[in-house]
Coordinates of C-alpha atoms in Angstrom, one line a residue:
M662 CA -0.2 0.4 0.0
K663 CA 2.2 2.4 0.5
L664 CA 4.6 1.7 -2.6
I665 CA 1.0 2.2 -3.6
Q666 CA 1.2 5.6 -2.3
R667 CA 4.3 6.5 -3.0
R668 CA 4.0 6.1 -6.9
M669 CA 0.9 7.9 -6.8
K670 CA 2.9 10.7 -5.4
K671 CA 5.2 10.6 -8.2
R672 CA 3.0 10.5 -10.8
M673 CA 0.7 13.4 -9.3
L674 CA 3.8 15.5 -9.9
K675 CA 4.9 14.6 -12.7
K676 CA 0.8 15.5 -14.3
L677 CA 1.9 19.3 -14.1
L678 CA 5.0 19.4 -16.4
I679 CA 3.3 17.0 -18.7
S680 CA 1.4 17.4 -21.8
H681 CA -2.2 18.3 -22.9
S682 CA -2.1 15.3 -24.9
F683 CA -2.1 13.1 -22.3
L684 CA -3.7 15.1 -19.2
V685 CA -7.2 14.9 -21.9
I686 CA -7.4 11.3 -21.2
S687 CA -8.7 11.4 -17.6
G688 CA -8.1 15.2 -16.4
F689 CA -9.9 18.5 -17.3
S690 CA -9.8 19.3 -21.6
S691 CA -8.9 22.8 -21.3
M692 CA -7.9 23.4 -17.8
A693 CA -6.2 20.4 -16.6
G694 CA -3.4 22.6 -15.2
A695 CA -5.7 25.2 -13.9
I696 CA -6.8 24.1 -10.2
G697 CA -5.4 26.6 -8.0
D698 CA -7.1 29.8 -10.7
G699 CA -9.6 31.8 -9.1
L700 CA -9.4 30.9 -5.5
D701 CA -11.4 33.1 -3.0
K702 CA -9.0 33.9 -0.8
A703 CA -9.8 37.0 0.4
A704 CA -10.5 37.9 3.7
G705 CA -12.9 36.4 4.8
S706 CA -14.7 35.4 2.0
Q707 CA -14.5 32.1 3.2
P708 CA -17.7 30.0 3.5
N709 CA -19.9 27.9 5.2
I710 CA -20.2 24.4 3.9
V711 CA -23.3 22.3 5.0
V712 CA -23.2 19.2 2.7
I713 CA -26.4 16.9 3.0
M714 CA -25.8 13.3 1.7
S715 CA -28.3 10.3 1.3
D716 CA -28.1 6.5 0.4
D717 CA -28.9 5.2 -2.5
H718 CA -30.4 8.0 -4.0
A719 CA -31.6 7.8 -7.8
T720 CA -31.9 11.0 -9.5
N721 CA -34.4 9.2 -11.4
A722 CA -35.9 10.2 -7.4
I723 CA -35.4 14.0 -7.5
S724 CA -38.0 16.1 -9.9
A725 CA -35.1 18.7 -10.1
Y726 CA -33.4 16.2 -12.7
G727 CA -37.0 15.3 -14.9
G728 CA -36.6 11.1 -14.9
R729 CA -39.8 8.9 -15.2
L730 CA -41.2 9.8 -11.8
K731 CA -41.3 13.0 -12.1
E732 CA -45.3 13.1 -12.8
V733 CA -46.3 10.7 -9.4
F734 CA -43.3 12.3 -6.3
K735 CA -42.2 15.4 -6.4
T736 CA -39.2 16.6 -4.6
P737 CA -39.6 20.4 -3.7
N738 CA -36.9 20.6 -0.8
I739 CA -34.2 19.4 -2.3
D740 CA -35.6 20.9 -6.4
R741 CA -35.3 24.5 -4.0
I742 CA -31.5 23.9 -4.0
A743 CA -31.4 22.9 -7.7
N744 CA -33.1 26.4 -8.6
S745 CA -30.9 28.7 -6.6
G746 CA -28.4 27.4 -8.0
V747 CA -26.7 24.2 -10.1
R748 CA -27.5 21.0 -10.9
L749 CA -24.9 18.5 -12.1
N750 CA -26.0 16.0 -14.3
G751 CA -22.6 14.1 -14.4
L752 CA -21.5 13.3 -11.7
Y753 CA -20.3 9.9 -11.1
A754 CA -19.2 7.2 -8.0
S755 CA -16.4 5.7 -9.1
N756 CA -16.8 2.5 -6.7
S757 CA -21.0 2.5 -6.5
I758 CA -21.1 0.9 -2.9
C759 CA -21.1 2.6 -0.1
T760 CA -18.1 2.5 2.2
P761 CA -15.5 2.8 -0.5
S762 CA -18.2 6.1 -2.2
R763 CA -17.7 8.1 1.5
A764 CA -14.1 7.0 1.8
T765 CA -13.8 8.4 -2.2
I766 CA -15.8 11.4 -1.1
L767 CA -13.7 12.2 2.8
T768 CA -10.2 11.4 0.8
G769 CA -10.3 13.0 -2.8
Q770 CA -8.5 9.2 -3.6
Y771 CA -10.1 6.0 -5.1
S772 CA -10.8 3.3 -3.9
H773 CA -7.4 1.2 -4.4
I774 CA -5.1 4.7 -3.4
N775 CA -7.9 5.0 0.4
G776 CA -8.5 0.8 0.9
I777 CA -11.3 0.6 0.8
K778 CA -12.4 -1.4 -1.4
T779 CA -15.1 -2.9 -0.3
L780 CA -17.5 -2.3 2.7
G781 CA -14.6 -4.1 5.0
G782 CA -12.3 -1.7 4.6
V783 CA -10.8 1.0 6.9
I784 CA -9.3 4.3 5.9
D785 CA -5.8 4.4 7.8
K786 CA -6.0 7.6 10.4
K787 CA -2.7 8.6 9.5
T788 CA -5.1 9.1 6.1
P789 CA -5.5 13.4 6.1
T790 CA -9.3 13.9 4.9
L791 CA -11.4 17.4 3.7
A792 CA -12.2 17.1 7.4
H793 CA -8.4 17.9 8.6
E794 CA -7.9 20.3 5.2
L795 CA -10.8 22.6 6.4
Q796 CA -10.3 22.2 10.0
G797 CA -6.8 23.5 9.0
L798 CA -8.6 26.2 7.6
G799 CA -10.1 26.9 10.5
Y800 CA -13.4 25.4 10.4
Q801 CA -15.2 24.2 13.0
T802 CA -16.6 20.4 11.5
A803 CA -19.2 17.7 12.4
V804 CA -20.6 14.9 10.4
I805 CA -23.7 13.4 11.7
G806 CA -25.8 10.3 10.5
K807 CA -24.8 7.7 8.3
W808 CA -21.0 6.8 8.0
H809 CA -20.7 3.7 7.9
I810 CA -17.7 3.8 7.8
K811 CA -15.5 1.1 10.1
S812 CA -13.1 2.9 11.9
E813 CA -13.8 6.4 14.1
P814 CA -15.0 9.8 13.1
Y815 CA -11.5 11.4 12.3
G816 CA -11.0 15.1 11.3
F817 CA -14.3 16.0 13.0
D818 CA -14.7 18.3 16.0
Y819 CA -18.4 16.3 16.8
Y820 CA -19.8 13.7 15.3
N821 CA -23.3 12.0 16.7
V822 CA -23.5 9.3 14.2
L823 CA -25.4 5.7 13.3
P824 CA -23.5 2.4 14.2
G825 CA -23.4 0.8 10.8
Q826 CA -26.8 0.3 9.0
G827 CA -28.7 1.8 11.8
D828 CA -32.1 2.1 12.6
Y829 CA -35.4 3.8 10.7
Y830 CA -36.5 3.4 14.0
N831 CA -35.5 4.9 17.7
P832 CA -31.6 4.4 16.5
K833 CA -28.7 4.9 18.9
F834 CA -26.2 7.1 17.9
K835 CA -22.3 7.3 19.6
E836 CA -21.5 10.6 19.9
K837 CA -18.4 12.0 20.2
G838 CA -16.4 11.9 23.4
T839 CA -17.9 8.7 24.7
P840 CA -16.1 5.7 24.6
W841 CA -15.8 4.6 20.4
Q842 CA -17.1 0.4 20.1
K843 CA -16.3 -1.1 17.5
G844 CA -19.8 -2.3 15.1
K845 CA -22.7 -2.2 16.4
A846 CA -22.1 -1.9 20.0
G847 CA -22.8 1.1 21.8
G848 CA -24.0 4.2 20.8
K849 CA -27.4 6.0 22.8
K850 CA -31.1 5.1 21.4
I851 CA -33.0 8.3 20.7
K852 CA -36.4 7.9 20.3
G853 CA -38.2 8.8 16.9
Y854 CA -37.5 8.3 13.0
V855 CA -34.1 8.9 11.8
T856 CA -34.0 11.1 9.0
D857 CA -35.8 13.6 11.5
I858 CA -33.8 12.9 14.4
T859 CA -30.3 12.9 12.2
T860 CA -32.0 16.7 10.7
D861 CA -33.0 17.3 14.2
L862 CA -29.1 16.4 15.8
S863 CA -27.9 18.8 13.3
L864 CA -29.5 22.1 13.7
Q865 CA -29.1 21.7 17.4
W866 CA -24.8 21.6 15.9
L867 CA -25.5 24.2 14.6
D868 CA -27.1 25.9 17.4
G869 CA -24.5 25.3 19.8
R870 CA -21.5 25.8 17.0
D871 CA -18.8 28.8 17.7
K872 CA -19.8 31.5 15.7
S873 CA -17.1 33.3 15.1
K874 CA -15.3 30.7 12.9
P875 CA -16.9 29.4 9.1
F876 CA -18.5 25.8 9.0
M877 CA -18.3 22.1 7.5
L878 CA -22.2 20.1 8.4
M879 CA -21.7 16.4 6.6
L880 CA -25.5 15.6 7.3
N881 CA -25.9 11.6 6.1
N882 CA -29.0 10.4 5.6
K883 CA -29.8 6.9 6.6
A884 CA -32.3 6.9 3.7
P885 CA -33.0 5.7 1.6
H886 CA -30.8 2.5 2.0
G887 CA -32.8 -0.6 2.4
P888 CA -34.6 -2.3 3.7
W889 CA -37.3 0.1 2.9
T890 CA -39.3 1.5 5.9
P891 CA -41.6 5.0 6.0
A892 CA -41.7 7.4 8.7
K893 CA -45.0 6.7 9.4
R894 CA -46.9 10.2 8.1
H895 CA -45.9 8.2 5.1
I896 CA -46.8 4.7 5.3
E897 CA -50.0 5.5 3.2
Q898 CA -48.2 8.2 0.9
F899 CA -48.9 6.1 -2.7
A900 CA -52.1 3.6 -1.8
D901 CA -53.7 5.6 -4.6
V902 CA -51.1 5.7 -6.8
T903 CA -49.9 3.5 -9.9
I904 CA -46.0 4.2 -10.2
P905 CA -44.6 4.6 -13.4
E906 CA -42.5 1.1 -14.5
P907 CA -39.4 1.9 -16.9
D908 CA -39.5 0.3 -20.3
S909 CA -37.1 -2.8 -19.0
L910 CA -38.5 -4.4 -16.4
L911 CA -39.9 -6.1 -18.4
S912 CA -37.7 -6.0 -21.1
R913 CA -34.3 -7.0 -21.0
G914 CA -33.7 -5.3 -24.7
N915 CA -29.7 -6.7 -26.5
H916 CA -28.9 -5.2 -22.8
G917 CA -26.2 -7.1 -20.3
P918 CA -23.7 -9.8 -21.2
G919 CA -23.6 -11.4 -25.1
R920 CA -24.9 -15.4 -25.8
E921 CA -21.2 -16.0 -25.2
V922 CA -21.8 -16.4 -21.7
V923 CA -23.2 -19.6 -20.9
V924 CA -24.6 -20.1 -17.0
N925 CA -26.6 -23.0 -16.4
D926 CA -27.2 -24.1 -19.5
I927 CA -28.3 -20.6 -20.6
E928 CA -26.9 -17.9 -22.9
G929 CA -26.6 -14.3 -22.8
F930 CA -27.3 -15.3 -19.3
Q931 CA -27.8 -12.4 -16.7
F932 CA -26.4 -11.4 -13.2
G933 CA -27.7 -9.7 -10.3
S934 CA -30.5 -9.7 -8.2
S935 CA -33.4 -8.5 -9.6
I936 CA -37.3 -7.5 -9.1
S937 CA -39.0 -10.8 -11.1
R938 CA -37.9 -14.3 -9.8
R939 CA -35.1 -14.1 -12.2
W940 CA -32.8 -14.7 -10.1
D941 CA -34.1 -16.2 -7.0
Q942 CA -31.2 -15.9 -4.4
R943 CA -32.3 -12.7 -3.7
S944 CA -35.7 -11.3 -5.8
F945 CA -37.6 -8.6 -4.6
T946 CA -40.2 -11.2 -5.4
R947 CA -39.6 -13.2 -3.3
R948 CA -38.8 -11.1 -0.3
S949 CA -41.8 -8.5 -0.9
L950 CA -44.4 -10.9 -2.1
Y951 CA -43.8 -14.5 0.4
K952 CA -43.2 -13.7 3.1
G953 CA -41.4 -16.4 5.2
S954 CA -40.5 -17.6 1.9
K955 CA -37.8 -19.9 3.3
K956 CA -37.4 -22.3 5.7
K957 CA -35.6 -24.0 8.8
V958 CA -33.7 -27.5 7.2
T959 CA -31.6 -29.7 9.9
L960 CA -28.3 -30.5 7.6
S961 CA -26.5 -34.4 8.8
D962 CA -23.8 -33.0 11.3
G963 CA -26.9 -31.5 13.1
S964 CA -26.7 -27.4 12.0
V965 CA -29.8 -25.9 11.0
V966 CA -29.5 -23.4 8.3
K967 CA -32.5 -22.1 5.9
V968 CA -33.3 -22.9 2.8
A969 CA -36.0 -20.8 0.0
K970 CA -39.2 -22.8 -0.5
K971 CA -40.2 -22.8 -3.3
L972 CA -41.9 -20.5 -5.2
P973 CA -45.2 -21.4 -7.3
E974 CA -45.7 -22.5 -10.3
L975 CA -46.7 -19.0 -12.6
D976 CA -47.5 -19.5 -16.2
A977 CA -45.5 -16.0 -18.4
D978 CA -48.1 -13.0 -17.6
G979 CA -48.3 -14.8 -14.0
V980 CA -44.7 -14.6 -12.7
T981 CA -45.4 -10.1 -15.0
Q982 CA -48.5 -9.0 -13.0
E983 CA -45.7 -10.8 -9.9
T984 CA -42.9 -8.5 -10.6
K985 CA -45.5 -5.7 -11.6
R986 CA -46.4 -6.0 -7.9
A987 CA -42.8 -6.5 -6.5
Y988 CA -41.6 -3.7 -8.2
Q989 CA -45.5 -1.4 -6.7
M990 CA -44.3 -2.6 -3.2
Y991 CA -40.8 -1.5 -3.8
L992 CA -40.9 1.9 -4.9
K993 CA -43.5 3.2 -3.0
N994 CA -41.8 1.8 -0.1
Y995 CA -37.7 3.1 -1.0
L996 CA -39.8 7.1 -2.6
G997 CA -41.6 7.3 0.7
T998 CA -38.5 7.2 2.3
V999 CA -37.5 10.2 -0.4
S1000 CA -40.5 12.1 1.2
A1001 CA -38.6 12.6 4.8
V1002 CA -35.3 12.6 3.4
D1003 CA -36.9 15.9 1.4
E1004 CA -39.2 17.9 4.1
N1005 CA -35.9 17.9 6.2
V1006 CA -34.2 19.4 3.4
G1007 CA -36.7 22.1 4.2
R1008 CA -35.8 22.1 7.9
V1009 CA -32.6 22.4 7.0
L1010 CA -32.5 25.3 4.3
D1011 CA -35.4 27.8 6.7
Y1012 CA -33.1 27.3 9.3
L1013 CA -30.2 29.0 7.2
E1014 CA -32.5 31.7 5.6
E1015 CA -34.0 32.5 9.5
N1016 CA -30.8 32.6 10.8
G1017 CA -28.6 35.0 7.9
L1018 CA -26.5 31.9 6.9
S1019 CA -28.2 31.1 3.2
E1020 CA -26.0 34.0 1.5
N1021 CA -22.1 32.6 2.0
T1022 CA -23.3 28.9 3.0
I1023 CA -22.6 26.2 -0.3
I1024 CA -25.0 23.5 0.6
I1025 CA -24.9 20.5 -1.9
Y1026 CA -27.0 17.8 -1.9
T1027 CA -26.1 14.3 -3.2
S1028 CA -25.9 10.4 -2.5
D1029 CA -23.4 7.8 -2.4
Q1030 CA -24.3 6.4 -6.1
G1031 CA -27.6 6.3 -7.9
M1032 CA -29.6 3.0 -7.3
M1033 CA -31.6 1.4 -9.8
L1034 CA -35.4 1.4 -9.1
G1035 CA -36.2 -1.1 -11.2
E1036 CA -33.9 -0.9 -14.5
H1037 CA -33.1 -4.0 -16.7
D1038 CA -34.9 -5.7 -13.8
Y1039 CA -32.2 -4.8 -11.6
G1040 CA -32.3 -3.3 -7.6
D1041 CA -29.7 -2.6 -6.1
K1042 CA -26.2 -0.8 -6.8
R1043 CA -23.4 -1.7 -7.9
W1044 CA -23.5 -1.5 -10.9
I1045 CA -21.6 0.7 -13.6
Y1046 CA -24.5 1.3 -15.2
E1047 CA -26.1 4.7 -15.2
E1048 CA -29.0 4.3 -12.9
S1049 CA -26.6 3.5 -10.1
S1050 CA -23.2 5.1 -10.8
R1051 CA -24.8 8.5 -11.6
M1052 CA -25.0 10.4 -8.2
P1053 CA -27.6 13.1 -7.7
F1054 CA -25.2 16.5 -7.2
V1055 CA -27.2 20.2 -6.9
V1056 CA -25.2 23.1 -4.9
S1057 CA -26.2 26.8 -3.6
Y1058 CA -24.0 29.7 -2.9
P1059 CA -25.5 32.4 -3.6
K1060 CA -23.4 35.0 -3.0
V1061 CA -21.1 32.8 -5.7
L1062 CA -23.7 30.7 -7.9
K1063 CA -25.7 31.8 -10.8
E1064 CA -29.1 30.5 -10.3
K1065 CA -31.1 27.8 -12.2
Q1066 CA -27.1 26.5 -14.0
V1067 CA -26.9 23.2 -15.5
I1068 CA -23.4 21.4 -16.4
D1069 CA -23.6 17.9 -18.5
K1070 CA -20.0 17.2 -18.5
L1071 CA -18.0 14.1 -16.7
Y1072 CA -17.1 14.6 -13.4
T1073 CA -16.7 11.9 -10.5
N1074 CA -17.0 11.9 -6.7
A1075 CA -12.7 12.4 -6.2
D1076 CA -13.3 15.4 -7.4
I1077 CA -16.5 16.7 -4.9
A1078 CA -13.1 17.0 -2.0
P1079 CA -10.6 19.3 -4.1
T1080 CA -14.2 21.9 -5.4
L1081 CA -15.2 22.9 -1.7
L1082 CA -11.2 23.3 -1.0
H1083 CA -11.5 25.3 -3.8
F1084 CA -13.7 27.1 -2.1
A1085 CA -12.2 27.6 1.3
G1086 CA -9.7 29.2 -0.9
K1087 CA -6.9 25.9 -0.8
E1088 CA -5.3 24.3 -3.5
T1089 CA -5.5 20.4 -4.2
P1090 CA -3.1 18.8 -2.0
S1091 CA -1.1 16.7 -4.0
Y1092 CA -2.0 12.8 -2.7
M1093 CA -5.9 14.0 -3.9
Q1094 CA -6.7 12.2 -6.7
G1095 CA -9.6 14.3 -7.6
K1096 CA -9.8 17.6 -10.0
S1097 CA -11.8 21.0 -8.7
F1098 CA -14.4 21.7 -10.7
A1099 CA -15.2 25.4 -8.9
D1100 CA -14.7 27.2 -12.4
S1101 CA -17.2 25.6 -14.0
L1102 CA -19.5 25.5 -11.4
K1103 CA -18.5 29.7 -11.0
N1104 CA -19.4 29.4 -15.1
P1105 CA -21.6 27.1 -16.2
Q1106 CA -21.3 28.3 -19.6
N1107 CA -17.4 27.2 -20.2
A1108 CA -17.6 24.5 -17.9
Q1109 CA -14.8 22.0 -18.7
G1110 CA -14.6 18.2 -17.4
H1111 CA -12.5 15.0 -17.2
E1112 CA -12.6 13.6 -20.7
A1113 CA -12.8 9.9 -19.3
I1114 CA -13.4 8.4 -15.9
Y1115 CA -12.8 5.6 -14.3
Y1116 CA -15.1 2.8 -12.5
R1117 CA -14.6 -0.2 -11.0
Y1118 CA -16.2 -2.5 -8.8
W1119 CA -14.7 -5.1 -7.0
L1120 CA -17.1 -6.9 -4.7
H1121 CA -18.0 -10.4 -6.4
M1122 CA -20.9 -12.2 -6.8
A1123 CA -20.8 -10.7 -3.2
H1124 CA -24.9 -10.0 -1.4
H1125 CA -26.1 -8.6 -4.8
Y1126 CA -24.3 -11.5 -7.3
N1127 CA -22.7 -8.7 -9.4
P1128 CA -19.9 -10.1 -10.4
A1129 CA -16.6 -7.8 -10.3
H1130 CA -16.1 -4.9 -13.2
Y1131 CA -14.0 -2.6 -14.1
G1132 CA -15.2 0.4 -16.9
I1133 CA -14.6 3.5 -19.0
R1134 CA -17.2 6.5 -19.9
T1135 CA -16.4 9.3 -22.0
E1136 CA -19.3 11.2 -22.6
D1137 CA -20.0 9.2 -26.4
F1138 CA -19.2 5.9 -24.6
K1139 CA -19.5 3.4 -22.1
L1140 CA -17.1 0.0 -22.0
V1141 CA -17.2 -2.2 -19.1
F1142 CA -14.7 -5.7 -18.5
F1143 CA -16.7 -7.9 -16.5
Y1144 CA -12.8 -9.5 -15.1
G1145 CA -14.8 -11.7 -12.8
L1146 CA -12.4 -12.8 -9.5
P1147 CA -13.4 -11.5 -6.1
I1148 CA -10.5 -9.2 -4.2
K1149 CA -7.2 -11.8 -2.9
A1150 CA -7.9 -11.9 1.3
D1151 CA -10.0 -9.7 1.3
K1152 CA -12.9 -11.4 3.2
K1153 CA -15.6 -8.9 3.0
A1154 CA -15.2 -9.0 -1.1
G1155 CA -16.4 -12.0 -1.3
S1156 CA -14.1 -15.7 -0.2
K1157 CA -12.2 -17.4 -2.0
K1158 CA -14.2 -19.8 -2.5
T1159 CA -16.7 -17.5 -4.6
P1160 CA -16.6 -18.6 -7.3
A1161 CA -15.0 -16.8 -10.4
T1162 CA -17.7 -15.7 -13.1
P1163 CA -17.4 -16.1 -16.8
P1164 CA -15.0 -12.6 -18.7
Y1165 CA -16.9 -10.9 -20.7
W1166 CA -17.9 -7.0 -22.4
E1167 CA -20.3 -4.8 -22.7
M1168 CA -20.2 -1.2 -24.4
Y1169 CA -22.8 1.3 -24.7
D1170 CA -24.2 4.3 -27.2
M1171 CA -24.1 7.1 -24.4
K1172 CA -25.4 9.9 -27.0
N1173 CA -28.2 7.2 -28.8
D1174 CA -28.6 4.7 -25.9
V1175 CA -28.3 6.6 -22.6
L1176 CA -31.2 3.3 -20.7
E1177 CA -28.5 1.0 -21.9
M1178 CA -30.7 -0.9 -23.6
N1179 CA -28.4 -1.8 -26.7
N1180 CA -25.5 -3.9 -25.8
I1181 CA -22.8 -2.9 -28.8
Y1182 CA -19.4 -4.3 -27.7
H1183 CA -19.7 -7.2 -30.6
D1184 CA -21.0 -4.8 -33.4
E1185 CA -18.0 -4.1 -36.1
K1186 CA -19.8 -0.8 -37.0
Y1187 CA -17.5 0.2 -33.6
H1188 CA -14.5 -1.7 -33.6
A1189 CA -12.3 1.8 -34.1
I1190 CA -14.1 2.9 -31.0
R1191 CA -14.2 -0.4 -29.0
E1192 CA -10.2 -0.3 -29.5
Q1193 CA -9.4 3.1 -29.1
L1194 CA -11.6 2.8 -25.6
K1195 CA -10.0 0.1 -24.2
T1196 CA -6.2 1.6 -24.8
Q1197 CA -7.8 4.6 -23.6
L1198 CA -9.1 2.6 -19.9
L1199 CA -5.4 0.3 -19.8
A1200 CA -3.7 4.6 -19.6
L1201 CA -6.1 6.0 -17.5
K1202 CA -5.8 3.1 -15.0
E1203 CA -2.1 3.6 -15.0
E1204 CA -1.9 7.1 -14.5
L1205 CA -4.2 6.2 -11.8
G1206 CA -2.4 3.3 -10.4
D1207 CA -5.1 1.2 -10.4
N1208 CA -2.6 -1.7 -12.8
D1209 CA -3.3 -4.9 -11.5
E1210 CA 1.0 -5.9 -12.1
D1211 CA -0.1 -8.0 -8.7
N1212 CA -2.8 -10.0 -9.2
A1213 CA -1.8 -13.4 -11.5
A1214 CA -5.0 -14.3 -11.6
L1215 CA -6.4 -11.3 -13.2
M1216 CA -3.8 -10.7 -15.5
A1217 CA -4.2 -14.3 -17.2
I1218 CA -7.4 -13.5 -17.1
R1219 CA -7.6 -10.5 -19.0
A1220 CA -4.6 -11.3 -21.6
K1221 CA -7.4 -14.0 -22.3
H1222 CA -10.0 -12.1 -23.1
W1223 CA -8.9 -8.9 -23.6
N1224 CA -9.5 -9.3 -27.5
N1225 CA -11.9 -11.2 -27.4

């Protein structure tokens, strides 16, 4: 790990000297070296910062994004932020799963550098973070709500966080000043609904802060992470509403693995937890519609395990109707939890306005990643697909940013920390891999973004049965290599006994097929572009220090399947 970090520092220094033609691989097109331009260093100009981050909130479930749910579900308070500032349409998680994304937001580093590739990683307390940097600039820092990183929060003057995932009702909170206990241990139970409580605690901290200093508050919601339990006031919110289905819920098209991927004698086998009964190990149909669908079985050695009961036999139309019911139950519960999030965003905005803080406060609403809401018959995140990896990101800063602006350029979660530091008056530290997009927020008409962004999901076939994969997304195309291997010696990344899955490729035309319905990898019309993307992907991996040279099994798979 230390060797990789030393290499990364050398590479970051070299970036200031190498040509623009190399930086165009992943850096900002034409302003790649202008990270420090326009820093806000004037005395007294430091803005306050409020980052409201939810968990698994898809852009389709935010009305400001104008997605397919906008007619039946509104988020008026999140929309207030978008309308008073800037909405990013192209900010992506570089590893679409909770703990790794949060670590990247804090450190400005990709998973293979900060050490958190999976749900089990721990940030070394020697690793500096956004919170440390802001403390050094005179900021008070606080994180309240969902933390979901195994180590005790550090770099924060105050914290009050949920153990692990936390509970929707009567949750426990671990407050700074009490002995830290690992995992779900410790914490004080607070009566009420978690989203309301998280905001209560945040407003209390704002009231008691040192008002002579600028502050950064990270308000992290549990919602809308599953299992979804709406507040009592929202349980019947959608009782008489039919939630629109994505076209791909029941019709896969040419999405996903090609016919060359054969599993259980099925050509084009589709991985991943499903809404339908397709992936019976973890389907929303089984979990939502068939309560008590598992039975206890005593094995010959005396151990007792739970085994799934056989689902009722249905004809094709019966399966379709079953899937539709499971989808409705999923979305109504999911959106119900988002309703409480939006209400509490409104409480924060009102507080800032009533206390004269709005003008000089950067307020961001985002999520650690997106979420598949039935698209392609999927029901989780983890995938590189748009609905999973795209993060909502709306930001208001009335003192500096224009209203009702939209930027379509490409960014990643590694860019968030450098951007906030830019506004606070500090250049991007050398250990951060991300780049500030603050200048683009100030001048959206001339926004600059990455020419290409890198994605990697490591947690092979764990929990929701997604094969490990990495890929590249440009403004025009997406190319993905599903290499299908667990990480060596990482218990949370799938046991060594987790079987490999067949390696395969996917490629999508992101200009003409944004819903990713047509895998064009084997279409010879795109041969030249495909090979160019492969070259670009390897260069991007090298630039970011993710080269896999110490993984002989993976390198062998790459050698065998790279030119398939």
